[in-house]
Coordinates of C-alpha atoms and ligand atoms in Angstrom, one line a residue:
X715 CA 0.0 0.0 0.1
X716 CA 1.2 3.5 -0.7
X717 CA 2.3 5.9 1.9
X718 CA 1.0 9.4 1.5
X719 CA 2.0 12.4 3.7
X720 CA -0.8 13.9 6.2
X721 CA -2.9 16.6 5.0
X722 CA -3.1 20.0 6.8
X723 CA 0.4 20.0 8.2
X724 CA -0.5 18.1 11.3
X725 CA 0.0 14.3 10.2
X726 CA 2.8 11.9 10.0
X727 CA 3.0 9.6 6.9
X728 CA 0.2 7.3 7.1
X729 CA -1.2 4.3 5.0
X730 CA -3.6 5.1 2.3
X731 CA -6.8 3.3 2.4
X732 CA -9.5 2.8 -0.1
X733 CA -12.5 5.0 -0.9
X734 CA -15.8 4.4 1.0
X735 CA -19.0 4.9 -1.0
X736 CA -22.6 5.9 0.2
X737 CA -25.7 6.9 -1.6
X738 CA -27.5 10.1 -0.7
X739 CA -31.1 9.0 -0.9
X740 CA -32.6 12.4 0.6
X741 CA -33.8 13.6 -2.7
X742 CA -34.4 10.3 -4.9
X743 CA -38.1 11.6 -5.7
X744 CA -38.0 15.4 -5.7
X745 CA -37.0 18.1 -8.3
X746 CA -38.7 16.4 -11.1
X747 CA -37.0 12.8 -10.6
X748 CA -40.2 11.3 -10.2
X749 CA -41.3 12.3 -13.7
X750 CA -38.0 11.3 -15.7
X751 CA -37.5 8.3 -17.6
X752 CA -36.4 5.4 -15.5
X753 CA -38.6 6.4 -12.6
X754 CA -40.8 3.5 -11.0
X755 CA -44.2 2.9 -12.7
X756 CA -46.8 1.7 -10.3
X757 CA -45.1 2.7 -7.0
X758 CA -44.1 6.1 -5.9
X759 CA -42.6 7.7 -3.1
X760 CA -42.7 6.8 -0.1
X761 CA -43.3 3.0 -1.2
X762 CA -40.8 0.9 0.9
X763 CA -40.6 -1.6 -2.0
X764 CA -38.7 1.1 -4.0
X765 CA -36.0 1.6 -1.0
X766 CA -35.7 -2.0 -0.5
X767 CA -35.0 -2.6 -4.2
X768 CA -32.2 0.2 -3.9
X769 CA -30.8 -1.3 -0.7
X770 CA -30.4 -4.7 -2.2
X771 CA -28.9 -3.4 -5.4
X772 CA -26.5 -1.1 -3.4
X773 CA -25.5 -4.0 -1.1
X774 CA -24.8 -6.3 -4.2
X775 CA -22.2 -3.6 -5.2
X776 CA -20.7 -3.3 -1.8
X777 CA -21.8 0.4 -1.1
X778 CA -21.1 1.3 2.7
X779 CA -24.0 3.3 3.6
X780 CA -27.3 4.5 2.5
X781 CA -28.1 8.2 3.8
X782 CA -30.9 10.3 4.2
X783 CA -30.7 14.0 4.9
X784 CA -33.9 15.6 6.8
X785 CA -36.0 18.7 6.9
X786 CA -39.6 19.0 8.0
X787 CA -40.7 22.2 6.3
X788 CA -41.8 22.8 2.7
X789 CA -39.4 25.4 1.4
X790 CA -40.9 28.9 1.8
X791 CA -38.2 31.4 1.9
X792 CA -38.4 32.4 -1.8
X793 CA -40.7 35.3 -2.0
X794 CA -41.8 34.4 1.6
X795 CA -44.2 31.7 0.1
X796 CA -44.3 28.1 -0.4
X797 CA -46.1 28.2 -3.6
X798 CA -43.1 27.7 -6.0
X799 CA -41.8 25.0 -3.9
X800 CA -45.2 23.1 -3.7
X801 CA -45.9 23.5 -7.4
X802 CA -42.6 22.0 -8.6
X803 CA -41.9 19.6 -5.8
X804 CA -38.8 21.3 -4.7
X805 CA -37.5 19.2 -1.6
X806 CA -40.8 18.0 -0.6
X807 CA -42.6 15.7 0.1
X808 CA -40.1 14.5 2.9
X809 CA -40.9 11.9 5.5
X810 CA -39.3 10.5 8.7
X811 CA -37.3 7.8 6.9
X812 CA -36.7 5.7 10.2
X813 CA -39.1 3.1 9.5
X814 CA -38.1 2.9 5.8
X815 CA -34.6 2.1 7.1
X816 CA -36.0 -0.8 9.4
X817 CA -37.6 -2.2 6.2
X818 CA -34.4 -1.9 4.2
X819 CA -32.4 -3.4 7.2
X820 CA -34.8 -6.4 7.0
X821 CA -33.9 -7.3 3.4
X822 CA -30.1 -6.7 3.8
X823 CA -27.1 -7.8 5.9
X824 CA -24.2 -5.5 5.6
X825 CA -25.2 -2.1 4.2
X826 CA -25.3 0.9 6.6
X827 CA -28.0 3.5 7.1
X828 CA -27.6 7.1 8.0
X829 CA -30.2 9.2 9.3
X830 CA -30.5 12.9 10.1
X831 CA -32.0 14.7 13.2
X832 CA -31.5 18.4 14.1
X833 CA -30.0 19.2 17.3
X834 CA -31.7 22.6 16.9
X835 CA -35.2 21.3 17.1
X836 CA -35.2 17.8 18.7
X837 CA -34.6 16.6 22.2
X838 CA -31.6 14.3 22.7
X839 CA -33.3 12.0 24.9
X840 CA -35.8 11.2 22.1
X841 CA -33.0 11.0 19.4
X842 CA -30.7 8.8 21.5
X843 CA -33.4 6.3 22.4
X844 CA -34.6 6.0 18.8
X845 CA -31.3 5.6 17.4
X846 CA -30.2 2.9 20.0
X847 CA -33.4 0.9 18.9
X848 CA -32.5 1.4 15.2
X849 CA -29.1 0.0 15.9
X850 CA -30.7 -3.1 17.4
X851 CA -33.0 -3.6 14.4
X852 CA -30.3 -3.2 11.8
X853 CA -27.8 -5.3 13.9
X854 CA -25.3 -2.5 14.1
X855 CA -25.6 -0.5 11.0
X856 CA -26.7 2.9 12.0
X857 CA -25.0 6.4 11.5
X858 CA -26.4 9.5 12.9
X859 CA -25.9 12.9 11.0
X860 CA -26.5 15.6 13.4
X861 CA -27.5 19.0 11.9
X862 CA -27.5 22.5 13.2
X863 CA -30.6 23.5 11.1
X864 CA -30.6 26.8 9.1
X865 CA -34.0 26.3 7.5
X866 CA -36.8 28.7 8.4
X867 CA -39.5 26.5 7.2
X868 CA -38.3 23.8 9.5
X869 CA -37.9 26.0 12.6
X870 CA -41.5 27.3 12.4
X871 CA -42.6 23.7 12.8
X872 CA -40.9 23.5 16.3
X873 CA -42.2 26.8 17.8
X874 CA -39.4 29.1 16.6
X875 CA -40.5 32.2 14.8
X876 CA -37.1 33.2 14.1
X877 CA -34.0 31.0 13.3
X878 CA -31.5 30.6 16.2
X879 CA -28.2 32.6 15.7
X880 CA -25.7 30.5 13.8
X881 CA -23.1 30.2 16.4
X882 CA -25.7 29.4 19.2
X883 CA -27.2 26.5 17.1
X884 CA -23.7 25.0 17.4
X885 CA -23.5 25.5 21.1
X886 CA -26.8 23.6 21.5
X887 CA -25.3 20.9 19.1
X888 CA -22.4 20.7 21.5
X889 CA -24.7 19.9 24.4
X890 CA -27.0 17.8 22.6
X891 CA -24.2 15.5 21.6
X892 CA -22.8 15.5 25.1
X893 CA -26.1 14.2 26.4
X894 CA -26.6 11.7 23.6
X895 CA -23.1 10.2 24.3
X896 CA -23.6 10.0 27.9
X897 CA -27.0 8.2 27.4
X898 CA -25.5 5.8 24.9
X899 CA -22.7 4.9 27.6
X900 CA -25.0 5.0 30.6
X901 CA -25.7 1.2 30.3
X902 CA -22.4 -0.4 29.1
X903 CA -22.5 -3.9 27.5
X904 CA -20.5 -5.3 30.4
X905 CA -23.5 -4.4 32.7
X906 CA -25.7 -7.0 31.4
X907 CA -25.2 -10.1 33.1
X908 CA -28.3 -12.2 32.3
X909 CA -27.6 -15.2 34.4
X910 CA -30.4 -17.6 33.8
X911 CA -29.5 -19.7 37.0
X912 CA -30.1 -16.7 39.4
X913 CA -32.2 -14.7 37.2
X914 CA -29.8 -11.6 38.0
X915 CA -30.3 -9.2 34.8
X916 CA -27.8 -6.6 35.3
X917 CA -25.1 -5.2 37.6
X918 CA -26.5 -2.1 39.1
X919 CA -23.0 -0.7 39.8
X920 CA -22.4 -0.1 36.3
X921 CA -25.8 1.5 35.3
X922 CA -25.8 5.4 36.1
X923 CA -28.0 8.1 35.6
X924 CA -26.3 11.0 33.6
X925 CA -27.8 13.8 35.8
X926 CA -27.2 16.3 33.1
X927 CA -28.4 19.9 33.8
X928 CA -27.2 22.5 31.1
X929 CA -28.2 25.5 29.3
X930 CA -30.6 23.8 27.0
X931 CA -31.5 20.3 28.4
X932 CA -32.1 18.7 31.8
X933 CA -31.7 14.9 31.4
X934 CA -31.6 12.5 34.2
X935 CA -30.9 9.1 32.5
X936 CA -29.9 6.5 32.2
X937 CA -31.3 5.2 28.9
X938 CA -33.5 2.2 29.9
X939 CA -32.4 0.3 26.9
X940 CA -30.0 -2.6 25.9
X941 CA -26.7 -1.3 24.9
X942 CA -26.8 -1.4 21.1
X943 CA -24.4 -3.5 18.9
X944 CA -22.2 -0.5 18.0
X945 CA -22.5 1.1 21.4
X946 CA -23.5 4.2 19.6
X947 CA -24.2 5.0 16.1
X948 CA -21.4 6.2 13.8
X949 CA -21.5 10.0 14.4
X950 CA -21.6 12.1 11.3
X951 CA -21.8 16.0 11.0
X952 CA -22.2 18.1 7.9
X953 CA -21.9 21.9 8.7
X954 CA -18.6 23.3 7.3
X955 CA -18.3 26.9 8.9
X956 CA -15.4 27.2 11.1
X957 CA -17.6 27.1 14.1
X958 CA -19.3 23.9 12.9
X959 CA -16.2 22.3 12.3
X960 CA -14.7 23.1 15.8
X961 CA -17.8 21.9 17.4
X962 CA -18.1 18.6 15.6
X963 CA -14.4 17.8 16.3
X964 CA -15.2 17.0 20.0
X965 CA -17.2 13.9 18.7
X966 CA -17.2 13.5 14.6
X967 CA -16.3 10.0 13.4
X968 CA -17.5 10.8 9.7
X969 CA -17.9 14.0 8.0
X970 CA -20.5 14.8 5.1
X971 CA -18.7 17.3 3.2
X972 CA -20.0 19.8 0.7
X973 CA -18.3 18.8 -2.4
X974 CA -17.1 21.9 -4.5
X975 CA -13.7 22.4 -5.7
X976 CA -10.5 20.6 -4.9
X977 CA -9.2 23.5 -3.3
X978 CA -12.3 23.9 -1.2
X979 CA -12.2 20.3 -0.2
X980 CA -8.5 20.6 0.7
X981 CA -9.3 23.7 3.0
X982 CA -12.1 21.7 4.5
X983 CA -9.9 18.8 5.1
X984 CA -7.1 20.9 6.6
X985 CA -9.4 22.9 9.0
X986 CA -11.0 19.4 10.2
X987 CA -7.5 18.1 10.9
X988 CA -6.4 21.2 12.8
X989 CA -9.7 21.0 14.8
X990 CA -9.3 17.4 15.5
X991 CA -5.9 18.1 16.9
X992 CA -7.2 21.3 19.0
X993 CA -9.9 18.9 20.5
X994 CA -7.3 16.6 21.8
X995 CA -8.1 13.8 18.9
X996 CA -4.9 13.9 17.0
X997 CA -5.3 10.1 16.2
X998 CA -8.7 10.9 14.8
X999 CA -7.0 12.7 11.8
X1000 CA -6.3 9.5 10.3
X1001 CA -9.7 7.8 10.9
X1002 CA -12.2 10.5 10.3
X1003 CA -12.9 10.4 6.8
X1004 CA -14.9 12.9 4.7
X1005 CA -17.5 11.7 2.3
X1006 CA -17.7 14.4 -0.3
X1007 CA -21.2 15.2 -1.6
X1008 CA -21.0 14.2 -5.3
X1009 CA -23.6 14.2 -8.0
X1010 CA -22.9 11.4 -10.5
X1011 CA -24.5 10.4 -13.7
X1012 CA -23.0 7.6 -15.5
X1013 CA -24.1 5.9 -18.9
X1014 CA -23.2 3.1 -20.9
X1015 CA -21.5 5.4 -23.2
X1016 CA -20.7 9.2 -22.9
X1017 CA -23.3 9.9 -25.3
X1018 CA -26.1 8.2 -23.2
X1019 CA -24.8 10.1 -20.1
X1020 CA -24.8 13.5 -22.0
X1021 CA -28.5 12.7 -23.1
X1022 CA -29.7 12.0 -19.6
X1023 CA -28.0 15.2 -18.4
X1024 CA -30.1 17.1 -20.7
X1025 CA -33.3 15.5 -19.3
X1026 CA -32.2 17.1 -16.0
X1027 CA -31.6 20.5 -17.4
X1028 CA -35.0 20.6 -19.0
X1029 CA -36.8 20.7 -15.6
X1030 CA -35.4 23.5 -13.9
X1031 CA -37.0 26.9 -14.3
X1032 CA -36.3 30.2 -12.6
X1033 CA -39.1 29.7 -9.7
X1034 CA -37.8 26.3 -9.0
X1035 CA -34.2 27.6 -8.8
X1036 CA -35.1 30.3 -6.5
X1037 CA -37.1 28.1 -4.2
X1038 CA -34.4 25.8 -4.0
X1039 CA -31.4 28.1 -3.3
X1040 CA -33.5 30.3 -1.0
X1041 CA -34.6 27.3 1.2
X1042 CA -31.0 25.8 1.4
X1043 CA -29.2 29.1 2.1
X1044 CA -32.0 30.6 4.4
X1045 CA -32.2 33.8 2.5
X1046 CA -34.7 35.1 0.0
X1047 CA -32.8 35.6 -3.1
X1048 CA -35.7 37.4 -4.7
X1049 CA -34.8 40.5 -2.4
X1050 CA -31.6 41.0 -4.2
X1051 CA -30.9 44.4 -5.8
X1052 CA -30.2 44.6 -9.3
X1053 CA -26.2 44.8 -8.6
X1054 CA -24.1 43.9 -5.5
X1055 CA -21.1 42.6 -4.6
X1056 CA -20.3 39.0 -3.3
X1057 CA -19.2 40.5 0.0
X1058 CA -22.5 42.3 0.5
X1059 CA -24.3 39.1 -0.4
X1060 CA -22.3 37.2 2.3
X1061 CA -23.0 40.1 4.9
X1062 CA -26.8 39.8 4.1
X1063 CA -26.7 36.1 4.5
X1064 CA -24.7 36.5 7.9
X1065 CA -27.3 39.0 9.1
X1066 CA -30.4 36.6 8.6
X1067 CA -28.3 33.8 10.3
X1068 CA -28.3 31.9 6.9
X1069 CA -25.9 29.1 5.7
X1070 CA -22.5 30.9 5.2
X1071 CA -21.0 27.5 3.6
X1072 CA -22.5 25.8 0.5
X1073 CA -23.6 27.9 -2.4
X1074 CA -22.6 31.2 -0.8
X1075 CA -19.4 30.0 0.5
X1076 CA -18.2 28.5 -2.8
X1077 CA -19.3 31.6 -4.8
X1078 CA -17.2 33.6 -2.2
X1079 CA -14.1 31.3 -2.6
X1080 CA -14.3 31.2 -6.5
X1081 CA -15.2 34.9 -7.2
X1082 CA -13.9 36.9 -4.2
X1083 CA -15.8 39.3 -1.9
X1084 CA -15.2 42.4 -4.3
X1085 CA -16.6 40.7 -7.3
X1086 CA -19.9 42.6 -8.6
X1087 CA -22.7 40.6 -9.6
X1088 CA -26.1 41.3 -11.5
X1089 CA -29.2 39.5 -10.4
X1090 CA -29.0 37.6 -13.6
X1091 CA -25.6 36.6 -13.3
X1092 CA -26.3 35.4 -9.6
X1093 CA -29.2 33.4 -11.0
X1094 CA -26.8 31.9 -13.6
X1095 CA -24.7 30.5 -10.9
X1096 CA -27.7 29.4 -8.8
X1097 CA -29.1 27.5 -11.8
X1098 CA -25.6 25.6 -12.2
X1099 CA -25.9 25.1 -8.2
X1100 CA -29.5 24.0 -8.0
X1101 CA -29.1 21.5 -11.0
X1102 CA -25.9 20.3 -9.9
X1103 CA -24.8 20.2 -13.4
X1104 CA -21.9 22.5 -12.9
X1105 CA -20.3 19.8 -10.7
X1106 CA -22.0 16.6 -11.7
X1107 CA -19.7 13.9 -12.6
X1108 CA -21.1 12.9 -15.9
X1109 CA -19.7 10.2 -18.4
X1110 CA -18.8 6.6 -18.5
X1111 CA -17.9 4.5 -15.4
X1112 CA -14.3 4.5 -16.6
X1113 CA -14.2 8.4 -16.9
X1114 CA -16.0 9.2 -13.8
X1115 CA -13.8 6.7 -11.9
X1116 CA -10.8 8.5 -13.3
X1117 CA -12.1 11.8 -11.9
X1118 CA -12.9 10.1 -8.5
X1119 CA -9.3 8.4 -8.1
X1120 CA -7.6 11.8 -8.9
X1121 CA -9.9 13.8 -6.4
X1122 CA -9.5 11.3 -3.7
X1123 CA -5.8 11.5 -3.8
X1124 CA -5.7 15.4 -4.0
X1125 CA -8.2 15.9 -1.1
X1126 CA -6.8 13.7 1.8
X1127 CA -7.5 10.0 0.8
X1128 CA -9.6 9.5 4.0
X1129 CA -13.5 8.9 3.4
X1130 CA -14.9 8.9 0.0
X1131 CA -17.8 9.9 -1.6
X1132 CA -21.5 10.2 -1.0
X1133 CA -23.3 10.0 -4.3
X1134 CA -26.5 11.8 -5.3
X1135 CA -28.2 11.2 -8.5
X1136 CA -30.2 13.7 -10.5
X1137 CA -32.0 10.9 -12.5
X1138 CA -35.0 9.0 -11.6
X1139 CA -34.9 6.4 -8.8
X1140 CA -34.2 3.4 -9.2
X1141 CA -32.4 3.8 -12.6
X1142 CA -29.9 6.6 -11.5
X1143 CA -28.5 4.7 -8.3
X1144 CA -29.0 1.6 -10.2
X1145 CA -26.5 2.6 -12.9
X1146 CA -24.1 3.8 -10.1
X1147 CA -24.2 0.4 -8.4
X1148 CA -24.1 -1.8 -11.5
X1149 CA -21.5 0.4 -13.5
X1150 CA -19.4 2.8 -11.2
X1151 CA -19.0 1.1 -8.0
X1152 CA -18.0 -2.3 -9.8
X1153 CA -15.3 -0.2 -12.0
X1154 CA -13.9 1.4 -8.8
X1155 CA -13.7 -2.2 -7.1
X1156 CA -12.0 -3.4 -10.2
X1157 CA -9.4 -0.9 -10.0
X1158 CA -8.8 -1.5 -6.4
X1159 CA -9.7 1.9 -5.5
X1160 CA -12.4 1.0 -2.9
X1161 CA -11.9 0.0 1.0
X1162 CA -12.7 -3.8 1.6
X1163 CA -16.1 -4.9 1.2
X1164 CA -17.8 -5.2 4.4
X1165 CA -14.7 -6.2 6.4
X1166 CA -16.6 -6.2 9.8
X1167 CA -19.9 -7.1 11.3
X1168 CA -21.1 -3.5 12.0
X1169 CA -21.0 -0.3 10.0
X1170 CA -18.5 1.3 12.6
X1171 CA -16.2 -1.8 11.6
X1172 CA -16.8 -1.6 8.1
X1173 CA -15.6 2.1 8.0
X1174 CA -12.6 1.1 10.1
X1175 CA -13.8 3.1 13.1
X1176 CA -12.8 2.2 16.8
X1177 CA -15.7 1.6 19.3
X1178 CA -17.9 4.4 20.2
X1179 CA -18.2 5.8 23.8
X1180 CA -20.8 3.1 24.7
X1181 CA -18.8 0.2 23.5
X1182 CA -17.3 -1.9 26.2
X1183 CA -13.4 -2.1 26.1
Ligands
FMN1451 C1 -23.2 18.3 2.8 C2 -24.4 18.8 3.7 C3 -25.4 18.2 4.1 C4 -26.4 18.6 5.0 N1 -27.7 18.2 5.3 C5 -28.6 18.6 5.9 C6 -29.8 18.1 6.2 O1 -30.0 16.9 5.8 N2 -30.7 18.7 7.0 C7 -30.6 19.9 7.4 O2 -31.4 20.6 8.3 N3 -29.3 20.5 7.4 C8 -28.5 20.1 6.5 N4 -27.4 20.8 6.2 C9 -27.0 22.0 6.8 C10 -26.1 22.0 7.9 O3 -26.6 21.3 9.0 C11 -26.0 23.5 8.5 O4 -27.2 24.1 8.9 C12 -25.5 24.3 7.3 O5 -24.4 23.8 6.6 C13 -25.1 25.6 7.9 O6 -24.1 25.7 8.9 P1 -22.4 25.9 8.5 O7 -22.5 27.5 8.3 O8 -21.8 25.6 9.7 O9 -22.3 25.3 7.2 C14 -26.4 20.1 5.4 C15 -25.1 20.8 5.1 C16 -24.2 20.3 4.2 C17 -22.8 20.8 4.0

């Protein structure tokens, strides 16, 4: 195996590992995908049979993780109305996918499942308890993506009439995760005695309340649950602002990274490595991978891929783009003046506590704060971002695999790719599973296929806080 030097100036030379792969199923049915060629006929979202089929196909290919983001509100930031999102099916409908995960777990053996819950709106006891149960049902295949939600439509469903301040959302996340981890560790595996001869069930000296009293939560504990196969789910975090990275460095085991340019990914990797060291987790620099959000579209020929790409472009109209962007950034782009600088846009997004990474962050990184834009130019960038076609890897399995191998080496060689598909389900993910993933495996580019019994082991991670020993 090759040795490569560590990223971010903090690493010793380390062994290069293969890529991990995940499918992001959050939006397998929205933004017009449901109507594209190759969509299911006779079954539609949220029919579990669709998801079971995707799970079986992805497991045959050896994909590590199927992932669901989450959001509870219909986008309503654009023009202060949900009409455009409702009309064009932008990021809705969305369900709580945890029951769907149980149905997928029942028809598979190895593949992992990532679920997203918001530390801004949820209570940690509910989430810790649910994820423990799901880890049992899936026999140790659950990951938890914790998000500090920026979206106004979500906030309004949980009694917030305005979004919580950006940095405060992360203070709440820090406390939320401390509570969850303490709960998962409150009944260690070694506490369960289960002695049939005496009927003695568990050792009380090992089962403790957590007695947490903090700024946001008061939780007595313990979690009155059996310790789960992984002890705790694999902990994932996605926010990529400096505060988001610093907060997650305390606990994160796998990062869901906003894709973007190689330079942007390198910066993110370096910031994460530095934050892990600052949090006293220097050894985690090697084990915490970043799965880069990557939209991919593969065809049996370059021509087929290009034709399918055109199907995607045909769907998006200005109202759909506006609804998509405004929701994800948390800023109403319809209010922009006719001309402005990127710096002014960033300041406005900060003022309304919107997402400073993602679209706006990558615009600032690529154009610079002093660049001047017209509304029309901004919407052209926005169209590229919403369709994803500016950064979609599109081509044959061989050409997309070439691009991924080069990107992986250039961006830290830890983690891999979270693939989204702009095509209809199941055909888009089916092509990724049947063409792209086998091509990567044939080249020896992937991490070993399901090397362990749990998702944590398959990702090469150590035991979580709650795992005995
Ligand atoms: C790759 C990626 C995936 C995300 N997925 C979700 C999600 O599923 N639900 C959600 O509410 N927020 C999601 N977010 C938003 C983040 O949780 C966070 O609110 C946003 O990135 C702003 O925080 P930041 O300024 O630290 O980046 C995601 C962000 C990124 C970069």
